[in-house]
XYZ file of C-alpha atoms in Angstrom:
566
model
C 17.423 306.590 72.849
C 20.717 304.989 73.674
C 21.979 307.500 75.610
C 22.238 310.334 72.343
C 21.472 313.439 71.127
C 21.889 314.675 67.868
C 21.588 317.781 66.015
C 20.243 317.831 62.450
C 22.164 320.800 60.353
C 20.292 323.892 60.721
C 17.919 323.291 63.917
C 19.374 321.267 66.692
C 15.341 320.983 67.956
C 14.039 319.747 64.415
C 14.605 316.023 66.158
C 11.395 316.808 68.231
C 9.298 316.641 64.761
C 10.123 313.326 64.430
C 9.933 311.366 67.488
C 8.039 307.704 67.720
C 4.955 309.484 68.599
C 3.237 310.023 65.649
C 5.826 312.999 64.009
C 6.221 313.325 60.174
C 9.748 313.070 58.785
C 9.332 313.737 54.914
C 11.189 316.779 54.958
C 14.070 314.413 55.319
C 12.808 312.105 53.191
C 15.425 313.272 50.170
C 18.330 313.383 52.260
C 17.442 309.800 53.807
C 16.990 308.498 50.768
C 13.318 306.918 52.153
C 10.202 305.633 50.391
C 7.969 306.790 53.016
C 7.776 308.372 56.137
C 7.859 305.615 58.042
C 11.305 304.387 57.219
C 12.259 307.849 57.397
C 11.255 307.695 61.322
C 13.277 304.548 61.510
C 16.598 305.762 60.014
C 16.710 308.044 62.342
C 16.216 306.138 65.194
C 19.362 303.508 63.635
C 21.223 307.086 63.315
C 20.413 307.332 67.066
C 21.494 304.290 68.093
C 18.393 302.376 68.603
C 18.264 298.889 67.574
C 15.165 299.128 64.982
C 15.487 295.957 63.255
C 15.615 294.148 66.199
C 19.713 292.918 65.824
C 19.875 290.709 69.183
C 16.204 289.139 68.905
C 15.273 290.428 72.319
C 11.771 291.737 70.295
C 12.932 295.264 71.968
C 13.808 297.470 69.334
C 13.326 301.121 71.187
C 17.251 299.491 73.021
C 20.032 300.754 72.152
C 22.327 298.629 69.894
C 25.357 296.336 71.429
C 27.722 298.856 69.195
C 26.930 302.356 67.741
C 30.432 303.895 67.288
C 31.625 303.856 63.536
C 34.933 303.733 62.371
C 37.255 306.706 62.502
C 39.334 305.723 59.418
C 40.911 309.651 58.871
C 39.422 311.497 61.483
C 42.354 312.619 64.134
C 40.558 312.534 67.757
C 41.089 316.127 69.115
C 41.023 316.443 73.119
C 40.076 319.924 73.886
C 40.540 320.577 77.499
C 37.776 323.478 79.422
C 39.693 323.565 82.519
C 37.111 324.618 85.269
C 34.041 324.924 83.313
C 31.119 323.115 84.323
C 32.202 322.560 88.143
C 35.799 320.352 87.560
C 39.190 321.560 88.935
C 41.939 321.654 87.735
C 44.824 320.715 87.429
C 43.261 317.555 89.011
C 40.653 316.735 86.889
C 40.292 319.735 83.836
C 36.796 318.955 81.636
C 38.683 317.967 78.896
C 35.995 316.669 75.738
C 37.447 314.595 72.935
C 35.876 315.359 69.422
C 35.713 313.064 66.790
C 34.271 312.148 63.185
C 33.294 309.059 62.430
C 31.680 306.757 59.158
C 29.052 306.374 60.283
C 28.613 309.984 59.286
C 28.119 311.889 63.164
C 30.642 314.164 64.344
C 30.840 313.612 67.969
C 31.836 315.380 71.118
C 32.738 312.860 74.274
C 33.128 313.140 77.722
C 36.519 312.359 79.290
C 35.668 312.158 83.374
C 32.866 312.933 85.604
C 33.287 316.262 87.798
C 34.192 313.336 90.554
C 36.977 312.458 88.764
C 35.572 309.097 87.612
C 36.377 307.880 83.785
C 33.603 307.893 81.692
C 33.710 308.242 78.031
C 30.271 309.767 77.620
C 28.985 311.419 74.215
C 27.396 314.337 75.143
C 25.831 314.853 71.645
C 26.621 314.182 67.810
C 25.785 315.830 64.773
C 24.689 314.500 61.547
C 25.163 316.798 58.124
C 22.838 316.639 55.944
C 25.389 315.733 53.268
C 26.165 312.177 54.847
C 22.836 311.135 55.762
C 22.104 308.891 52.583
C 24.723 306.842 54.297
C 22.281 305.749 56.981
C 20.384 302.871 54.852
C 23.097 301.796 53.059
C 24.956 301.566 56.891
C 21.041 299.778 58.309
C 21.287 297.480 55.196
C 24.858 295.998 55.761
C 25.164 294.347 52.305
C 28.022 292.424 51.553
C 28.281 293.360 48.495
C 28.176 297.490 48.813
C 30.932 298.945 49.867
C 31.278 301.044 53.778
C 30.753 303.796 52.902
C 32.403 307.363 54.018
C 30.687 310.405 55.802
C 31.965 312.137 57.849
C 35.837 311.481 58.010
C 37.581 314.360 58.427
C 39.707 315.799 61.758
C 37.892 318.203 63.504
C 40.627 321.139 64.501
C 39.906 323.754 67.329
C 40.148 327.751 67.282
C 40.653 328.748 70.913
C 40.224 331.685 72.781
C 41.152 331.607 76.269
C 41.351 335.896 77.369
C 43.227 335.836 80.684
C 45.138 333.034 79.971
C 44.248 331.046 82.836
C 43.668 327.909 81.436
C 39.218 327.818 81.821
C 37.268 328.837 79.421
C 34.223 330.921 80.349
C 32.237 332.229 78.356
C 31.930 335.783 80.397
C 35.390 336.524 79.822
C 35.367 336.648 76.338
C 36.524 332.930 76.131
C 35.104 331.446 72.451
C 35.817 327.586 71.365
C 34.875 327.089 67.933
C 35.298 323.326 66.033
C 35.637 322.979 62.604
C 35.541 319.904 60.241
C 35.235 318.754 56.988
C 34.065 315.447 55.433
C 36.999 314.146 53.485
C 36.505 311.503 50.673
C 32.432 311.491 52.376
C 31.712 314.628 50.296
C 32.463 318.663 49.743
C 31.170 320.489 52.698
C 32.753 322.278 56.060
C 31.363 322.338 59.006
C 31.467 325.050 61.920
C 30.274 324.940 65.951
C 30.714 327.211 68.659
C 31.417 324.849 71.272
C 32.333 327.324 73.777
C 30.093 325.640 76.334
C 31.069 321.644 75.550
C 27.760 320.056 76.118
C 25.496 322.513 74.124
C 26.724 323.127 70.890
C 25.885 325.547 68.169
C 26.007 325.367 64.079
C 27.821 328.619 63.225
C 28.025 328.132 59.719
C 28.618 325.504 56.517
C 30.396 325.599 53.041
C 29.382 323.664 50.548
C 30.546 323.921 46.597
C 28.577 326.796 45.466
C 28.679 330.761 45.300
C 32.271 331.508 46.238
C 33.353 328.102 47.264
C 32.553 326.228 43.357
C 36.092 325.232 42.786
C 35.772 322.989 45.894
C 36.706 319.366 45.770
C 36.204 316.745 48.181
C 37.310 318.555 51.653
C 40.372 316.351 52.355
C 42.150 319.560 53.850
C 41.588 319.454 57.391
C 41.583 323.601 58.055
C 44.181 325.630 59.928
C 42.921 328.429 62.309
C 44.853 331.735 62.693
C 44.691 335.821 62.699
C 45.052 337.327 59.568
C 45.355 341.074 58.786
C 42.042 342.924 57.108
C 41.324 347.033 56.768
C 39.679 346.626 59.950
C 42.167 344.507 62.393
C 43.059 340.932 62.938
C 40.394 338.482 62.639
C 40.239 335.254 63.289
C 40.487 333.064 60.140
C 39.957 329.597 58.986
C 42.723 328.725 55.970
C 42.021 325.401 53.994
C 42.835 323.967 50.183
C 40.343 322.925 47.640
C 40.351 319.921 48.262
C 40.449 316.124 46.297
C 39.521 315.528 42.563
C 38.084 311.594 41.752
C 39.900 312.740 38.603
C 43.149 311.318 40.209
C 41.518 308.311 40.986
C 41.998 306.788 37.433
C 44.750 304.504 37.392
C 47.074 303.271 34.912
C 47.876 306.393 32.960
C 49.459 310.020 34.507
C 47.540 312.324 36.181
C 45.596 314.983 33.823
C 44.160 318.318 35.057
C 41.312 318.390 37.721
C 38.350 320.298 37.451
C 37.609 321.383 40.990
C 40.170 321.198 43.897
C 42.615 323.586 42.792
C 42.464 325.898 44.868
C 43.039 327.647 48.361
C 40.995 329.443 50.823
C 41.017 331.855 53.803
C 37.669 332.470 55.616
C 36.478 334.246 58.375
C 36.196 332.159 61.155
C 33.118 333.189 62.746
C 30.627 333.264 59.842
C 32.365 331.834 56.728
C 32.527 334.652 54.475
C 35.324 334.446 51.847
C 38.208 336.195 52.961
C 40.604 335.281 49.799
C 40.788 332.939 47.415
C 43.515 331.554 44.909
C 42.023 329.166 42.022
C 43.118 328.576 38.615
C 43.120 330.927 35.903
C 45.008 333.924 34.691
C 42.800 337.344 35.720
C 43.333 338.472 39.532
C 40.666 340.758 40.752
C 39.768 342.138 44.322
C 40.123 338.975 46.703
C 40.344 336.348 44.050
C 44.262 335.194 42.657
C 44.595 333.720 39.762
C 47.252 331.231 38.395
C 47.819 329.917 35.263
C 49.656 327.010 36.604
C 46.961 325.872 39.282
C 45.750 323.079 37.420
C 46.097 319.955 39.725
C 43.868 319.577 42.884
C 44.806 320.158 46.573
C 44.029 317.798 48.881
C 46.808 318.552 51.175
C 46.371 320.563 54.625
C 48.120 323.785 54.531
C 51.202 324.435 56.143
C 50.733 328.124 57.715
C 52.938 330.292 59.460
C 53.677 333.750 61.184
C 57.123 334.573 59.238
C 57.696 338.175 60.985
C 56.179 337.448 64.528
C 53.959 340.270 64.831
C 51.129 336.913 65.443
C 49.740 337.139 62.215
C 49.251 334.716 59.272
C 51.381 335.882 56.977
C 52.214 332.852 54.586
C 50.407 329.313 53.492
C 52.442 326.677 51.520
C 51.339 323.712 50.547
C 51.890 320.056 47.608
C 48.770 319.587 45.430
C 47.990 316.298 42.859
C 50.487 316.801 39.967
C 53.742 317.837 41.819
C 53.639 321.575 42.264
C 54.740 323.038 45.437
C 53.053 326.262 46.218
C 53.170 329.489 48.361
C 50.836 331.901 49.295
C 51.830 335.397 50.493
C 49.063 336.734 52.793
C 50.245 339.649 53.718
C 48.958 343.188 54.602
C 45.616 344.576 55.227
C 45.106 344.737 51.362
C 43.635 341.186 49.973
C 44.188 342.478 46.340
C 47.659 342.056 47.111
C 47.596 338.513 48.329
C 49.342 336.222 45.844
C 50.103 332.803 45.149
C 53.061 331.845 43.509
C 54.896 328.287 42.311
C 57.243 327.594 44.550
C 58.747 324.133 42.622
C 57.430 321.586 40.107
C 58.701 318.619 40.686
C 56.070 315.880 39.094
C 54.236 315.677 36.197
C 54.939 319.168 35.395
C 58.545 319.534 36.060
C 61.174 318.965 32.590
C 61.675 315.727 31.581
C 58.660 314.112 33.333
C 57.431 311.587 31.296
C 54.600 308.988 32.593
C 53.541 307.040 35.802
C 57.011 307.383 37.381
C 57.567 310.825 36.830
C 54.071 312.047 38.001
C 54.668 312.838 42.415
C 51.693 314.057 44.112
C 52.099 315.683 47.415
C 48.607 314.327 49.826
C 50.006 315.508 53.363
C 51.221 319.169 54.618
C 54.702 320.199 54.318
C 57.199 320.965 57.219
C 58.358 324.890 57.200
C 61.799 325.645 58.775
C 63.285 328.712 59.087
C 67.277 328.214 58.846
C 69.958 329.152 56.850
C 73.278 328.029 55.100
C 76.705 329.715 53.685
C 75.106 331.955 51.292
C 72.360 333.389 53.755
C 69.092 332.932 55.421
C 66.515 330.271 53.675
C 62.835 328.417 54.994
C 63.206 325.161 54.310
C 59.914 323.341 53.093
C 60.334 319.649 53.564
C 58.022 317.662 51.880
C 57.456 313.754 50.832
C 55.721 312.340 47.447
C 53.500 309.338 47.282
C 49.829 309.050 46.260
C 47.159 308.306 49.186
C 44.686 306.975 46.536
C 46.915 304.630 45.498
C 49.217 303.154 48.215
C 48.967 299.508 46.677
C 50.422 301.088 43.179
C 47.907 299.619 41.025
C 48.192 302.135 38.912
C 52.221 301.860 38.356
C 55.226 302.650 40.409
C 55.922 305.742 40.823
C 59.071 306.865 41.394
C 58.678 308.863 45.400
C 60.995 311.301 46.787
C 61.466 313.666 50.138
C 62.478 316.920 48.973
C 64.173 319.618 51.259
C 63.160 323.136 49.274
C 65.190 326.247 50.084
C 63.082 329.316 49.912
C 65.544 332.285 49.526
C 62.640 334.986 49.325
C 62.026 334.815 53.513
C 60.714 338.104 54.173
C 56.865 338.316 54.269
C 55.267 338.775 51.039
C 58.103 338.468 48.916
C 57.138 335.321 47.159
C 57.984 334.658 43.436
C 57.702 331.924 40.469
C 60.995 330.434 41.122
C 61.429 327.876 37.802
C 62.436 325.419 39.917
C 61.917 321.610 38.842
C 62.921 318.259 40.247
C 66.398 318.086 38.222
C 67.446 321.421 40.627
C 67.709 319.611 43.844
C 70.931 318.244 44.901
C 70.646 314.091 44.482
C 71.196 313.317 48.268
C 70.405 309.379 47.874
C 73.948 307.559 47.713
C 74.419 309.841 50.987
C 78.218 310.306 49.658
C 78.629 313.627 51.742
C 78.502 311.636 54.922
C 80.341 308.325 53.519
C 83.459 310.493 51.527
C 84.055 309.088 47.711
C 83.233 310.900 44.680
C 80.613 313.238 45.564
C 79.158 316.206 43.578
C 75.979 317.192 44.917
C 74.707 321.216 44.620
C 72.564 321.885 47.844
C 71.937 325.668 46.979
C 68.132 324.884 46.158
C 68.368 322.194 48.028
C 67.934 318.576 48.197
C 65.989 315.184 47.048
C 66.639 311.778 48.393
C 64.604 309.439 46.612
C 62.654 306.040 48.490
C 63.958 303.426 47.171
C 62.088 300.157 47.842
C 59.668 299.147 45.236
C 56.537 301.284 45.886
C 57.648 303.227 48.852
C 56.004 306.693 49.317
C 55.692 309.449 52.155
C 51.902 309.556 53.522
C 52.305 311.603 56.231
C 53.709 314.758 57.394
C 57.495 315.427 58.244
C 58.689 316.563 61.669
C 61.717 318.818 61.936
C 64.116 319.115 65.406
C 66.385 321.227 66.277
C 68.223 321.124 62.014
C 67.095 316.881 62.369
C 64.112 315.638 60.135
C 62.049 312.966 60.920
C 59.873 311.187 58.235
C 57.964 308.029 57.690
C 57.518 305.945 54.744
C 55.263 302.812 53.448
C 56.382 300.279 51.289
C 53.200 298.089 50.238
C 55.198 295.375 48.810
C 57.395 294.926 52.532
C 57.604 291.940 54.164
C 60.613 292.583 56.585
C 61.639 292.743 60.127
C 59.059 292.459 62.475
C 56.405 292.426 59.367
C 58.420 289.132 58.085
C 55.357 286.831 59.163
C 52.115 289.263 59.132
C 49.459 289.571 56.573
C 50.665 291.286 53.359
C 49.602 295.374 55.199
C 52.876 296.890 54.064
C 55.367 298.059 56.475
C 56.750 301.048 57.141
C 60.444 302.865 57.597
C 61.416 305.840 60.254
C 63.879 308.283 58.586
C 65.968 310.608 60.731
C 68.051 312.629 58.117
C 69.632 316.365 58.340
C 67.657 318.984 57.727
C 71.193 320.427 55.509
C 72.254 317.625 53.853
C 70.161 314.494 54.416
C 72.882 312.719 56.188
C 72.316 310.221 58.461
C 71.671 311.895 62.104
C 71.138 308.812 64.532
C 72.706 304.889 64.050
C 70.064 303.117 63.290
C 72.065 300.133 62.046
C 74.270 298.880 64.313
C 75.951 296.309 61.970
C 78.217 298.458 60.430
C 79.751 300.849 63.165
C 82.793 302.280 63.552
C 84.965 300.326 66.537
C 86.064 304.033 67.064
C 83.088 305.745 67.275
C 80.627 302.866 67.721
C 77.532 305.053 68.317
C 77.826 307.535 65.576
C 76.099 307.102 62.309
C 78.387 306.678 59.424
C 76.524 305.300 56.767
C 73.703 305.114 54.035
C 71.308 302.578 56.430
C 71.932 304.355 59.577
C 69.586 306.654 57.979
C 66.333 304.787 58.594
C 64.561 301.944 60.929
C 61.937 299.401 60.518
C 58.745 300.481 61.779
C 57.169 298.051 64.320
C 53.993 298.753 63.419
C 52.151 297.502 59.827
C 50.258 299.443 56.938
C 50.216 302.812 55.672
C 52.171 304.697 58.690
C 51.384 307.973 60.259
C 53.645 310.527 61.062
C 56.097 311.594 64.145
C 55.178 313.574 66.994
C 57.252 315.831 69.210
C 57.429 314.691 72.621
C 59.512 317.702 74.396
C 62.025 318.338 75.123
C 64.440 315.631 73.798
C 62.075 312.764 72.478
C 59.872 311.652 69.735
C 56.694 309.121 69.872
C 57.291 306.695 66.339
C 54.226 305.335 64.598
C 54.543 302.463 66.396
C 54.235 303.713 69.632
C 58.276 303.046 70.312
C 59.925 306.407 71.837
C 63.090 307.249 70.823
C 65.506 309.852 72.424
C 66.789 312.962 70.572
C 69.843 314.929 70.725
C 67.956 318.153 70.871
C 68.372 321.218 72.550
C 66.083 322.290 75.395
C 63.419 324.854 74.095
C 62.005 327.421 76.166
C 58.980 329.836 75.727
C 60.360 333.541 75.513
């Protein structure tokens, strides 16, 4: 069967019923989208792998076909690594297993190396929700015409237990593994497994918009796994927002208010009851929040942290569709008292917006920083504007910025409607506090520095080192540096800026140096660097303890200090 097993949602043994020998598959007719049984059985068998329509004229078509991995357009690949389970050693050779989602709607869980040591890439199984399986004839059919569509395309994100510490997880210590996923723009459902053994995985539970979950959108929020506090102890809990509205999708005109999406979520990680919920609306009761304000959807992934570091969840912020910057104070045993509160408004909402350039829409998670200035002790959410859906700007230009928000209220649960609006952050873009001049800029709320090639947005998440921010950007309309002579893809910019002031923090143009301090940054371009790489960029990632991998897989060296676990 090509070398696959896969596990339809609720039974991972209802494949038996519909093997080549005679089985029956019209309970899945529906969800196939089939005429008849029989091209029920054969969908199934193209999910599979096999090559039913006979592709390479060989007249075999119980072979596997020459390719069966689909694309993973938004799905992250997550290594997860098992240490000694299953007969490897480690350090040597752990069992690491690599899970990813892919279009052509499996979620799938691969084998890194043999217990030998030998490479060898092996899926071990895949699952197929019923939500994406409609995909399967249009994917057999291959028109021209019809567009590929998406299934499963979210990034699968890990909740793990390891007891002792010692790097294996076994079961009979306690050790649990659990994967969770959503579908993205391929439809409103999430997905849970207890993969605590690798190669024999179980459905724990799935969300779909109904009963407590009917606000939710399209599950672009790929979920964040933590402990948060109930009556009866810690528990493990899965945190993610409400997800996409196609309302955004129209083009041409600003963004109007979405009718599912806005909204936020904290569920218990083990079976998927609702924990808390924030949604739109102006009467709070028990474990729901209500805000009057929460009218855009949320299609960002949550930014969570532990604020007091007693290794709880304590706080959630996150961007949604028309601007808003929000926080959520999880706090406490008591989920009445959870609230969610408006942070900033800084797009369509904010004063003086007016149209397509005025309406920022925050698609990617914000950075959190805890820090401080003169007047006292702030967390710093850094966050970047620019619309996903759009990236081409068909639609308009919109007018992007990064914003650095200074949240005075740190302690835990202590959250407020602040009033704050675009016009309050300190206009860091001439970068006049680093180059001297006239220079009046207020940096009590903090700062904006707005992207200033035609079309350029932020559509990925900030990094922040050691008080130094890194960010990318995309400009569609880009043809320069090493994207001079390429196919019209975009390009995209590195920013390294202060986390304080925005100045420039590393000299990343060379042509305008000081002869007395030739490797210092001094000016406005010092601030950013071509990206090698072309099309809508990804973000940074932390290589410790001084370094940082770029988009286009260039590493650059960082003047940061050493951290050490305490």
């Amino acid at each position: 069967d090509g070398g696959r097993t896969i596990y339809y949602d609720k039974d991972p043994d209802r494949l038996d019923d519909f093997d080549a020998d005679g089985g029956t598959a019209s309970e899945l007719e529906t969800e196939l989208q089939a005429a008849n049984d029989a091209e029920a059985e054969e969908l199934i068998a193209y999910a599979r792998g096999l090559d039913v329509d006979d592709l390479d004229g060989d007249l075999d078509v119980t072979e596997a076909r020459d390719w069966i991995f689909g694309d993973a357009l938004h799905s992250r690949p997550l290594p997860i690594n098992y240490g000694t389970t299953g007969g490897f050693s480690d350090p040597g050779n752990p069992a690491i297993y690599l899970a990813v989602a892919t279009n052509d709607g499996l979620l799938r869980m691969i084998r890194n190396t043999t217990t030998g040591g030998a490479d060898t890439g092996e899926e071990v199984w895949a699952f197929i929700p019923r939500a994406g399986m409609a995909a399967q004839k249009i994917l057999r059919a291959n028109t021209p015409s019809v567009k590929h569509p998406y299934t499963v395309d979210g990034a699968p994100v890990a909740f793990i237990q390891d007891v002792n510490q010692d790097g294996s997880i076994v079961e009979s210590d306690g050790d649990l593994v659990y994967l969770y996923v959503g579908m993205r723009r391929g439809g409103k459902n999430y997905y849970a497994f207890d993969v605590t053994d690798p190669e024999s995985p179980e459905l724990m539970w799935t969300i779909d918009k109904s009963g407590d979950f009917a606000e939710l959108g399209y599950t672009f929020s790929n979920p964040r796994v933590g402990l948060v506090q109930t009556p009866s102890g810690p528990v493990a809990a899965v945190m993610f927002a409400g997800g996409y509205d196609t309302n955004k999708d129209t083009r041409g005109v600003e963004g109007t208010d979405d009718t599912e999406g806005n909204a936020m979520y904290v569920v218990n990680a083990e079976t998927g009851d609702l924990i808390w919920k924030a949604r739109g609306g102006s009467t709070s009761s028990g474990n729901v929040f209500e805000h009057p304000d929460l009218v855009d959807s949320i299609p960002s992934t949550l930014s969570v942290a532990d604020t007091d570091g007693d290794g709880i969840t304590d706080r959630m912020v996150v961007g949604d569709t028309g601007g808003n910057i929000w926080r959520a104070d999880i706090q406490g045993s008591d989920v009445a008292n959870w609230k969610l509160t408006l942070l900033a408004s800084v797009g369509r909402h904010s004063a003086g917006a007016s149209g397509i350039a005025t309406d920022r829409r925050f698609f990617h998670r914000p950075d959190l920083v805890p820090s401080k200035d003169g007047n006292g002790l702030f967390d710093a959410v850094v966050v970047g504007s620019g619309n996903r859906a759009d990236p081409l700007d068909k639609g308009g230009v919109t007018e992007n910025f990064t914003y650095m928000i200074k949240d005075r209220h740190t302690a835990a649960g202590s959250g407020v409607d602040t009033g704050l609006d675009h016009a309050d952050f300190g206009d860091v873009t001439s970068n006049c506090l680093q180059t001297g001049g006239p220079c009046s800029v207020d940096l009590d709320d903090g700062w904006r520095l707005q992207l200033e090639e035609p079309g350029e947005k932020v559509l990925a998440t900030p990094l922040t080192l050691t008080g130094k921010i890194f960010f990318t950007s995309y400009l569609p309309q880009s043809g320069v540096g090493a994207t001079a002579c390429a196919p019209g893809e975009g390009a995209g910019r590195l920013y390294a800026v202060s986390l304080q002031d925005a100045k420039s923090v590393i000299n990343y143009d060379s042509s305008d140096d000081d002869p007395n301090n030739p490797d210092e940054p001094n000016s406005k371009s010092d601030r950013h660097a071509e990206l090698r790489s072309m099309g809508i960029t990804a973000e940074v990632v932390s290589v410790p303890p001084n370094k940082i991998l770029r988009p286009d897989l260039q590493i650059d060296n960082v003047d940061a200090t050493k951290r050490w676990r305490t």
